[in-house]
Coordinates of C-alpha atoms and ligand atoms in Angstrom, one line a residue:
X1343 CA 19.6 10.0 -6.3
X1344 CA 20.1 10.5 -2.8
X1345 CA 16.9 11.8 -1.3
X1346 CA 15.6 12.7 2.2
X1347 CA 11.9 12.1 3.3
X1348 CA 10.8 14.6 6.2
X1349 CA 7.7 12.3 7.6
X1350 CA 7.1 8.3 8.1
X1351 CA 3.3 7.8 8.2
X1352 CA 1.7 5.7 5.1
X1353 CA 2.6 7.9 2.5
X1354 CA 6.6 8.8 3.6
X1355 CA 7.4 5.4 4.4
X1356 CA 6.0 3.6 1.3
X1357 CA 7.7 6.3 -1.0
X1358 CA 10.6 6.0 0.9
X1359 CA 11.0 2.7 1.1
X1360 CA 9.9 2.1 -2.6
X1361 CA 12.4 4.9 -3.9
X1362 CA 15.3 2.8 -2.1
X1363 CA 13.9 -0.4 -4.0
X1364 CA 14.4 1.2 -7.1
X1365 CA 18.0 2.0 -6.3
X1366 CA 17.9 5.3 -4.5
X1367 CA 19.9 6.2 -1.1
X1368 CA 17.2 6.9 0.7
X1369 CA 17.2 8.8 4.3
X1370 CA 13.7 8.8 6.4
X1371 CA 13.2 11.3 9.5
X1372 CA 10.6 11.1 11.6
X1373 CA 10.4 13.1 15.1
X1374 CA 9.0 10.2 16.6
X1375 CA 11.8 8.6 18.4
X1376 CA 10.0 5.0 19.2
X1377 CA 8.9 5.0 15.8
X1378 CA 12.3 5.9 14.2
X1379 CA 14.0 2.8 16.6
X1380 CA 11.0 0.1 15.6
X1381 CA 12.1 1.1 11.9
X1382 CA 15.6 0.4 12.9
X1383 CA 14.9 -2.7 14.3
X1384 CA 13.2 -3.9 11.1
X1385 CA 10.0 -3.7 12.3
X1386 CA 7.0 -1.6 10.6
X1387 CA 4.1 0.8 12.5
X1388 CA 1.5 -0.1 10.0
X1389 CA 0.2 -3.0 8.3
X1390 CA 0.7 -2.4 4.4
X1391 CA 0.9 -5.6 1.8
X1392 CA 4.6 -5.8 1.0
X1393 CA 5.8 -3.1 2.9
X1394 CA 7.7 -5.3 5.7
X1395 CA 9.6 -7.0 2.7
X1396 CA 10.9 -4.3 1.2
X1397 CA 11.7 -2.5 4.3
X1398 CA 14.0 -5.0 5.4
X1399 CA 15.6 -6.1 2.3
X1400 CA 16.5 -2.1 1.5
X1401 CA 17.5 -1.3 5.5
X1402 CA 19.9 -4.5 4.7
X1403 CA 21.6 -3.3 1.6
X1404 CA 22.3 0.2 3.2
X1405 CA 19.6 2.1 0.8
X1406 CA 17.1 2.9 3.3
X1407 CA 17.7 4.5 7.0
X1408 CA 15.9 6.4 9.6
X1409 CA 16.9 9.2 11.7
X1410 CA 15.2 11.6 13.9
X1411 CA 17.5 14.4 12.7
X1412 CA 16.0 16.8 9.7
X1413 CA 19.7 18.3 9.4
X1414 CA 20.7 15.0 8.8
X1415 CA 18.2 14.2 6.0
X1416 CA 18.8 17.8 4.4
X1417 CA 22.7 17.4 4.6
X1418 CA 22.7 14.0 2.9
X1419 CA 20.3 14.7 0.0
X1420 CA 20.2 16.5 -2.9
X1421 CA 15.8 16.1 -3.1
X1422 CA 14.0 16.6 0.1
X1423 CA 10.2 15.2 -0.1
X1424 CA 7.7 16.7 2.8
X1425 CA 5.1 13.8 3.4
X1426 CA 4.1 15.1 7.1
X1427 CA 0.5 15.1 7.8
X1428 CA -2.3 17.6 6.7
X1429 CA -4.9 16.9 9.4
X1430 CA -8.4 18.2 9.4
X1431 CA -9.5 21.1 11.5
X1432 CA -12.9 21.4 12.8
X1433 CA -14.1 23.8 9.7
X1434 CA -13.0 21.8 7.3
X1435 CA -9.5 23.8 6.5
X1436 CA -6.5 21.9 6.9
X1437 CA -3.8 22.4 9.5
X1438 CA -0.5 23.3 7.5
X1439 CA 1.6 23.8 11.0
X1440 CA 3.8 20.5 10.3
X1441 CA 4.3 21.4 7.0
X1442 CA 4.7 25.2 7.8
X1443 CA 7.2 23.4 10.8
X1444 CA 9.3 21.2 8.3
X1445 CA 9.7 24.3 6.0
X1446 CA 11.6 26.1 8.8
X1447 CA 13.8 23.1 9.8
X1448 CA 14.6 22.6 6.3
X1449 CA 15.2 26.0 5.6
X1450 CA 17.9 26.5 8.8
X1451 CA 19.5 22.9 7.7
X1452 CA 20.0 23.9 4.2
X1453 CA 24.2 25.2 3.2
X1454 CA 23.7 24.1 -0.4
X1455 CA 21.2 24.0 -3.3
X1456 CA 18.1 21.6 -2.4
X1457 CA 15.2 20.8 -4.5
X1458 CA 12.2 20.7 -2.0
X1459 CA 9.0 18.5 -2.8
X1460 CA 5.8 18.7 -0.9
X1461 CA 4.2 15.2 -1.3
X1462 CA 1.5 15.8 1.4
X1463 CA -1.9 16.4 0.1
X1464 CA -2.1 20.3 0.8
X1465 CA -5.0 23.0 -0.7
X1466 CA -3.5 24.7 -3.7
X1467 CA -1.4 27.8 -3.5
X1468 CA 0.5 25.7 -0.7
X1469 CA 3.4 25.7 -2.7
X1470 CA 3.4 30.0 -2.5
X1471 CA 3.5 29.7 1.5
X1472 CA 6.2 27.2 1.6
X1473 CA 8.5 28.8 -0.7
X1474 CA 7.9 32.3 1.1
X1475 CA 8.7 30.6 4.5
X1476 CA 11.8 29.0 3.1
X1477 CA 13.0 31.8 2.2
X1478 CA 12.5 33.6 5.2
X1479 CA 14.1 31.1 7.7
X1480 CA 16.9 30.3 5.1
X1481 CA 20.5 31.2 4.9
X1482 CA 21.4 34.5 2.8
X1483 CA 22.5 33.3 -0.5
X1484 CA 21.3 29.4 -0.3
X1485 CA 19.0 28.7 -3.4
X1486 CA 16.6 26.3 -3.3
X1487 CA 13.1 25.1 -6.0
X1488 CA 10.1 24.0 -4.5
X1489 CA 8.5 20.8 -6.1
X1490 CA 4.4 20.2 -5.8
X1491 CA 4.1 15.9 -6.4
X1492 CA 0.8 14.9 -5.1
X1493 CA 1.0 11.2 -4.0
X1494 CA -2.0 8.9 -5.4
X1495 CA -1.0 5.7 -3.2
X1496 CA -4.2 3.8 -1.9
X1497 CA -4.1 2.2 1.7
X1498 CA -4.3 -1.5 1.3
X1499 CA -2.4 -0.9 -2.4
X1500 CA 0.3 1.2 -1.2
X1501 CA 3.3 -0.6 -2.5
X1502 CA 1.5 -1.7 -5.8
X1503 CA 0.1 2.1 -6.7
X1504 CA 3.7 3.4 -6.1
X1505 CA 5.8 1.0 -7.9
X1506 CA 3.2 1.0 -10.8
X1507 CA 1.7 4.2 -10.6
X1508 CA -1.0 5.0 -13.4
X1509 CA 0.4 9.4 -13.6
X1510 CA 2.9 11.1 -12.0
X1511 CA 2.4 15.0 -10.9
X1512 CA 5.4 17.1 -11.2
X1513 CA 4.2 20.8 -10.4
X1514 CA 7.5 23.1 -11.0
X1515 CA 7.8 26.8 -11.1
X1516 CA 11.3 26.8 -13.0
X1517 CA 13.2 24.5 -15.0
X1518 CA 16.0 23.8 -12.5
X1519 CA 14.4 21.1 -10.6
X1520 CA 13.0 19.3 -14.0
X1521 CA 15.9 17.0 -14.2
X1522 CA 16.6 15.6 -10.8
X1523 CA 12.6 15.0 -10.9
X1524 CA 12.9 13.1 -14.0
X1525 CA 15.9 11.1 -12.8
X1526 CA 13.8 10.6 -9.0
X1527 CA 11.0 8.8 -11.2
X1528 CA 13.0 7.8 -14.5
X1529 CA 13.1 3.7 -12.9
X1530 CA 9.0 3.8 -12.6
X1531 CA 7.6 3.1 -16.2
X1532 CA 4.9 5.3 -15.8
X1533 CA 3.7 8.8 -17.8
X1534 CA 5.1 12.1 -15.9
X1535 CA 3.2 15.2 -15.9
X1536 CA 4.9 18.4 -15.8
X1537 CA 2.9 21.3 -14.5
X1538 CA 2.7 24.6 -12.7
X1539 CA 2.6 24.2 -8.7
X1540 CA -1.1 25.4 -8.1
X1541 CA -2.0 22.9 -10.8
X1542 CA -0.1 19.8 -9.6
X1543 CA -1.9 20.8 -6.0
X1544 CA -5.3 21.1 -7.7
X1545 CA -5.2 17.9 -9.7
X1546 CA -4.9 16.0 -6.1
X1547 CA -8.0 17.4 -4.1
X1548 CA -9.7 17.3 -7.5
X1549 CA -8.9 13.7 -8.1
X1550 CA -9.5 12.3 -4.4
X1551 CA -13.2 14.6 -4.3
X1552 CA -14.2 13.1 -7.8
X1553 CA -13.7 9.8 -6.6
X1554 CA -16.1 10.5 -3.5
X1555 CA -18.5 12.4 -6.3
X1556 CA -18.6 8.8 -8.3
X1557 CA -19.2 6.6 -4.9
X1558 CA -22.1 8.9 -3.6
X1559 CA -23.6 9.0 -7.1
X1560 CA -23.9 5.4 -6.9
X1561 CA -25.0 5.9 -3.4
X1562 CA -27.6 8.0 -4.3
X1563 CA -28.8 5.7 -7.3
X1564 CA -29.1 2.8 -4.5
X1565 CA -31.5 4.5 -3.0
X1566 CA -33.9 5.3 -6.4
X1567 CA -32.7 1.2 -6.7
X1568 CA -34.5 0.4 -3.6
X1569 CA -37.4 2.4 -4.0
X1570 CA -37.6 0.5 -7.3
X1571 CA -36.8 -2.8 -7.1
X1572 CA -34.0 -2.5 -9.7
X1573 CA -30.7 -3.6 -8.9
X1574 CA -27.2 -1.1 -7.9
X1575 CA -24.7 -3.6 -9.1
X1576 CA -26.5 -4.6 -12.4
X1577 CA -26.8 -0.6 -12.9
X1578 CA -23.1 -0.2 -12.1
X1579 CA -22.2 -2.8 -14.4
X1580 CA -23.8 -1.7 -16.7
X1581 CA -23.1 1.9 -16.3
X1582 CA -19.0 1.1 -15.8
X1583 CA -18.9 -0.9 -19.5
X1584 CA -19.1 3.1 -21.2
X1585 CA -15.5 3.7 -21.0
X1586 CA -16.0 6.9 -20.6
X1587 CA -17.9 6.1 -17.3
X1588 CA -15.7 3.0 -15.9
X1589 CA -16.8 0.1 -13.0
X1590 CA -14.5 0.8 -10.7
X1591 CA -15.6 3.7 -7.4
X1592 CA -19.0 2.2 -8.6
X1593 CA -19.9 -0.2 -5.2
X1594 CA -22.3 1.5 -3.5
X1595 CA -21.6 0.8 -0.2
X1596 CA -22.2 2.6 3.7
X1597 CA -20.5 5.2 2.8
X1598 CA -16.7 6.1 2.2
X1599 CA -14.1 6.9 5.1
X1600 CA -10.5 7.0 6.1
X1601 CA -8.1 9.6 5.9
X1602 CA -8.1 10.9 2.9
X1603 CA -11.6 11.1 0.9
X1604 CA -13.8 12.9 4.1
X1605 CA -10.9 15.5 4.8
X1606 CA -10.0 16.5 0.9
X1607 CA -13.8 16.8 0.1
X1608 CA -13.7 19.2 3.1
X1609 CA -10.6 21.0 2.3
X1610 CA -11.1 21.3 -1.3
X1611 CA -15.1 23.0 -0.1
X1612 CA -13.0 25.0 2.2
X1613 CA -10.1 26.4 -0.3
X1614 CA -12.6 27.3 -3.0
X1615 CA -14.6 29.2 -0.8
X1616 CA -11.7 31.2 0.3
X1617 CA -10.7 31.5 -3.4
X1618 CA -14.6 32.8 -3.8
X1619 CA -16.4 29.6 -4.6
X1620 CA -19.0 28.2 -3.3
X1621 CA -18.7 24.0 -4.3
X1622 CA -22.2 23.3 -3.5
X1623 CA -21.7 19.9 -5.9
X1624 CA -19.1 18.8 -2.8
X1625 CA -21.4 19.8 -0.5
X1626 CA -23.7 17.7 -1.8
X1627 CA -21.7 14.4 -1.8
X1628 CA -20.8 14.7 1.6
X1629 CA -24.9 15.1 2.6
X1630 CA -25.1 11.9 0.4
X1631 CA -22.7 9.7 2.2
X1632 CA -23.8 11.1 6.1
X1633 CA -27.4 10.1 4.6
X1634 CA -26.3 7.0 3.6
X1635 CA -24.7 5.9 7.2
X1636 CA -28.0 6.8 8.8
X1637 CA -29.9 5.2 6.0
X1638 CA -27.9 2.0 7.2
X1639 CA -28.5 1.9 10.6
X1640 CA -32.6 2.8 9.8
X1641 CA -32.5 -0.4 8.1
X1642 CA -30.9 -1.9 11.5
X1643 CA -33.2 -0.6 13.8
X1644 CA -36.6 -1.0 11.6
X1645 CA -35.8 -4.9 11.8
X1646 CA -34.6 -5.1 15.0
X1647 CA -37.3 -2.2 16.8
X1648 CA -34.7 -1.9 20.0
X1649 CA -31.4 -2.5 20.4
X1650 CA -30.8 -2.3 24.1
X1651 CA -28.9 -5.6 25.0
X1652 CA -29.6 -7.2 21.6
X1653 CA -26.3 -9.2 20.5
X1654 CA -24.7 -7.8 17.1
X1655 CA -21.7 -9.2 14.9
X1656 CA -19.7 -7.1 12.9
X1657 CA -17.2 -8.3 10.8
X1658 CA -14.8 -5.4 10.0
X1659 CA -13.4 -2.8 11.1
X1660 CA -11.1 -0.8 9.2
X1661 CA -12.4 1.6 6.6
X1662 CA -11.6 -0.5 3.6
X1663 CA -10.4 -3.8 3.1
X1664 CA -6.5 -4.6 3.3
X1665 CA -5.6 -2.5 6.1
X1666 CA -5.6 -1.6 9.8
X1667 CA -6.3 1.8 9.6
X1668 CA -9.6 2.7 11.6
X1669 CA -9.5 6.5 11.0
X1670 CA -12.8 7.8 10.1
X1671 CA -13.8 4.6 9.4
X1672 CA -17.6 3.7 8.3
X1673 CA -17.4 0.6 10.7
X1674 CA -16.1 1.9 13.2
X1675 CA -18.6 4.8 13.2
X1676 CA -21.4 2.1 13.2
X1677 CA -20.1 -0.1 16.3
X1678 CA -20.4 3.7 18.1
X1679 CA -23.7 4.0 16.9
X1680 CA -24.8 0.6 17.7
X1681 CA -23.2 1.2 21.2
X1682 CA -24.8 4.3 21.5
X1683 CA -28.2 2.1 21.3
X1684 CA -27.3 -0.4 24.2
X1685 CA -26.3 -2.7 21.6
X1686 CA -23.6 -5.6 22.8
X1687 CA -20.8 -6.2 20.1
X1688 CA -19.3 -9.1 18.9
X1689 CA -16.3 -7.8 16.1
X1690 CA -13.6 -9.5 13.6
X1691 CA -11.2 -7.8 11.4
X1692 CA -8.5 -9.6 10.0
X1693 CA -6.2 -6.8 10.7
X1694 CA -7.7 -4.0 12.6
X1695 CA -9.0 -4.9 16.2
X1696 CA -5.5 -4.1 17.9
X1697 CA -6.1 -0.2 16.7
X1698 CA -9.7 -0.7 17.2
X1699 CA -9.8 -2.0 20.4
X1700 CA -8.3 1.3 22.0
X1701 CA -11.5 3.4 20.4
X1702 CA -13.8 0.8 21.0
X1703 CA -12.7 -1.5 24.4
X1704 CA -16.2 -2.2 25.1
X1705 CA -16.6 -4.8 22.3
X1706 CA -16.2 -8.4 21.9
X1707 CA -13.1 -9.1 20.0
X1708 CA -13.4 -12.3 18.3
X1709 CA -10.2 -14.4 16.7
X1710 CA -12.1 -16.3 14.4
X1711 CA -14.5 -15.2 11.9
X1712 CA -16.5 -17.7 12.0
X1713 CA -17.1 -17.1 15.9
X1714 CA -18.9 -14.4 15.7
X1715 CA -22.1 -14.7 14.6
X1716 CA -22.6 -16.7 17.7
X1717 CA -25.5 -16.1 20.0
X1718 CA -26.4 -12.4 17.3
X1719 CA -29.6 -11.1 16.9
X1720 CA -28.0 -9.9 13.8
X1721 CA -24.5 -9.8 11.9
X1722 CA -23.7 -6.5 9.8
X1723 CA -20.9 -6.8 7.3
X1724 CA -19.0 -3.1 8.1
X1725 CA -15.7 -3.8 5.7
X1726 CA -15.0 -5.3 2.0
X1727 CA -12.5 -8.0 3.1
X1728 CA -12.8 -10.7 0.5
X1729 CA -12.1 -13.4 2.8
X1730 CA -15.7 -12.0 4.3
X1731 CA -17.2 -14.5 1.4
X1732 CA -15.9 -17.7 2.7
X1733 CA -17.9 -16.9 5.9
X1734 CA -19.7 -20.3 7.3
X1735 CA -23.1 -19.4 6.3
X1736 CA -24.5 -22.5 7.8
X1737 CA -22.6 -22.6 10.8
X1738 CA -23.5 -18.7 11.3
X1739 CA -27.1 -19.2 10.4
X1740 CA -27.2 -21.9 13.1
X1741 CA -25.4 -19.8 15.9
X1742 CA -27.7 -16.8 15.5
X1743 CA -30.9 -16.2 17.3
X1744 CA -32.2 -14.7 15.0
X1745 CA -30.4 -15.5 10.9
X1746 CA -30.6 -11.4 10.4
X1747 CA -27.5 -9.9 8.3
X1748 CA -27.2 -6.5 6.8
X1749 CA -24.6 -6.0 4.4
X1750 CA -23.3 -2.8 4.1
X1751 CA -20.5 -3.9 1.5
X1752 CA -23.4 -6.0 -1.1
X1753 CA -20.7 -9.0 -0.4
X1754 CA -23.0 -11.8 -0.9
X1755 CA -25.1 -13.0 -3.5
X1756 CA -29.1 -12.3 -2.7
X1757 CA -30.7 -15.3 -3.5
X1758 CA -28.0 -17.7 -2.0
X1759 CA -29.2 -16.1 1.0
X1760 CA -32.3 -16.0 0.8
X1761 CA -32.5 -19.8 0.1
X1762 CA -29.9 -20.7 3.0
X1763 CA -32.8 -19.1 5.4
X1764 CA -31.1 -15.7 6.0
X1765 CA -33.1 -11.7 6.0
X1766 CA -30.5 -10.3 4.2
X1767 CA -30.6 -6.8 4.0
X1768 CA -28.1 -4.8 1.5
X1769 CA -27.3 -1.3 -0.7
X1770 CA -29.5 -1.2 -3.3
X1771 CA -30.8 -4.3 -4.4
Ligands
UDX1127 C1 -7.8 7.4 -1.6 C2 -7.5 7.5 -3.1 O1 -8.1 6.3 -3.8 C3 -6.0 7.6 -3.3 O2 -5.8 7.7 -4.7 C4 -5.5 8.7 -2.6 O3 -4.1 8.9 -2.7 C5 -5.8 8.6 -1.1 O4 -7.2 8.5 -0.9 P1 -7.7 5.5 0.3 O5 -8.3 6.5 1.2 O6 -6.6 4.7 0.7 O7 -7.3 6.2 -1.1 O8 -8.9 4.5 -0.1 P2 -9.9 4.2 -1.3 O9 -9.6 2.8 -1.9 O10 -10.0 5.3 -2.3 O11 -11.3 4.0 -0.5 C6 -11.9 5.1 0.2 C7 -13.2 4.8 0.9 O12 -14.2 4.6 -0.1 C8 -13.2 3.4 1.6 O13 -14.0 3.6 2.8 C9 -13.8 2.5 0.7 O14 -14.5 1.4 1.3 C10 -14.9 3.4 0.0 N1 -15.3 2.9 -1.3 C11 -14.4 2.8 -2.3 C12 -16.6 2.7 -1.6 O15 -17.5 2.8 -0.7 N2 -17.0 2.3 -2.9 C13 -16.1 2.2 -3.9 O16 -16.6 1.9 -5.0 C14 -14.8 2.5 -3.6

């Protein structure tokens, strides 16, 4: 198929660059001109396992290019995916001007039949507005479909969710763009689901706002854990082996960030109340995981009593492990609050301190891991990396002024801690 994706963030690029991998002519557009010439010169804006592979291997063989020009994408491909971004506004709706923006350069590019597919995550009835603008800003006579396909990609997992995807959402409102669909996705060996537009834009926020209802559950039951002396992860396990419950979205942790999760949770509260619900249960998780940020740093400052000039470590800084993104990110959000104390910073993340350091220049960026604990009062553990569990204990234990370490991921085991002379404090146990 030859297809056209308007947008090159996380979710245009991988797509892209995975649709080309699978043997599509794939053109990318991007109105970010430096962006568009790094692609060209084979390099890659974010940090995404995989992703610089593939990118150069399918710019090689011709599949995959980049343009600034949305004529140019619309001219060239029969399917046209939308993957701008949705960004959050400051009550929670989302801002649909790039999409409502891409809609009218589509719409003035268009001479021939196009099937039009909005992959960015939008609040449902979306669909509605773009066809209505299409159609507006479109030339007499040219026909077009619009396609709802809600992308399900993870940061970190990118390449792997989309070239083994677990569902795929194909929200039509006739039959005409059925087949070209089918043929976009025939090479992934993975179940389609066909479905009305609103639908296909409903099962997203609903999917992305469950998954923040199952991590604040768990959040929540750390607390009653602490207050108990039971034990999160043993309840997790032993929640997740009922099938119908699962493990996984079950690590309590300091809270969920990034992206996606804080602005579809307040989208999808927003949307329903303009569609005349009032999602309290929403409401609620959001409460859970603000409480469960300042629950964190209470445990912080009840150790330490003041944190003017004490020296803190903080290994991690993007929102989840595997990436570089720091948007909305739990550890970046405690570094600010630590800051905001009079606290002095001592940070590692394997892959996020370049985009870190421009929110955060006051900090200590450290190359080595193993660095950092050096001359703390206390080392918090802000991010899941695995490579976080090789840390040298001893060595860290022995460079601290005080062996204080509060995990806000639960990556270490309790009593290993305990016996190597560490006050380990964690989430829920
Ligand atoms: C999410 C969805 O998982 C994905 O399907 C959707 O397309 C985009 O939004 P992403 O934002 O990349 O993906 O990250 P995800 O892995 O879901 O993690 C989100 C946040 O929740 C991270 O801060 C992570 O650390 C946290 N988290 C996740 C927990 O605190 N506990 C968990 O059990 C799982």
């Amino acid at each position: 198929m030859k297809i056209a994706i308007i947008g090159t963030g996380y979710v245009g690029l991988v797509t892209g660059t995975c649709f080309a991998e699978v043997g599509h002519e794939v053109i990318c557009v991007d109105c970010d001109e430096a962006k568009v010439k790094l692609l060209r010169d084979g390099g890659v804006p974010i940090y995404e396992p995989g992703l610089d592979e593939l990118v150069k291997k399918n710019t090689g063989t011709g599949r995959l290019s980049f343009t600034t020009s949305t004529k140019k994408g619309v001219e060239k491909s029969d399917v046209i995916f939308i993957a701008v971004p949705t960004p959050p506004q400051p009550d929670g709706s989302v801002d649909l001007s790039y999409i409502e923006g891409v809609a009218r350069e589509i719409a003035g590019a268009m001479t021939g039949y196009r099937i039009i597919v909005d992959k960015s995550t939008v609040p449902v009835r979306t669909g509605e507005k773009v066809a209505e603008t299409i159609h507006r800003y479109g030339h007499a006579g040219v026909e077009f479909d619009i396609v709802s396909n809600p992308e399900f990609l993870r940061e970190g997992f990118a390449v792997e969710d989309l070239l083994k995807p677990d569902r795929i959402v194909v929200g039509i409102s006739s039959q005409r763009p059925a087949q070209a669909m089918k043929e976009v996705y025939e090479p992934f060996d993975a179940p389609v689901m066909v479905t009305d537009i609103n639908s296909a834009e409903l099962i997203k926020h609903a999917s992305n706002s469950f998954l923040a209802l199952k991590i604040s559950y768990i959040n929540a039951v750390s607390i009653i854990c602490e207050k108990s002396g039971a034990n999160v992860q043993d309840v997790a396990a032993g929640m997740g082996m009922d099938e119908r419950i699962g493990r996984r979205f079950l690590n309590a942790s300091l809270g969920f960030g990034g992206s996606c999760f804080p602005k579809d949770l307040s989208a999808f509260i927003k949307i329903s109340q303009e569609l005349g619900y009032d999602f309290g249960l929403l409401k609620e998780v959001q409460n859970i995981n603000a409480n469960q940020m300042d629950r964190f740093l209470k445990k912080i400052t009840e150790t330490l009593w003041v944190l003017k000039d004490k020296t803190i470590g903080v290994l991690g800084l993007a929102f989840k492990q595997n990436t570089d993104d720091v948007r909305m990110s739990p550890a970046i959000e405690i570094c600010q609050r630590l800051l905001k104390e009079g606290a002095k910073l001592r940070v590692y993340d394997p892959k996020a301190m370049e985009k870190a350091r421009v929110i955060l220049p006051e900090a200590v960026y450290l190359k080595d891991m193993n660095n950092v604990a050096e001359g703390c009062d206390a080392l918090v553990v802000a991010t899941e990396w695995p490579q976080f569990k090789e840390l040298d204990l001893d060595r860290a234990r022995k460079g601290m002024t005080c062996p204080i370490i509060f995990d806000g991921r639960n990556l270490f085991d309790m009593s290993e801690m305990e016996k190597l002379g560490f006050i380990y404090k964690s989430i829920g146990r």
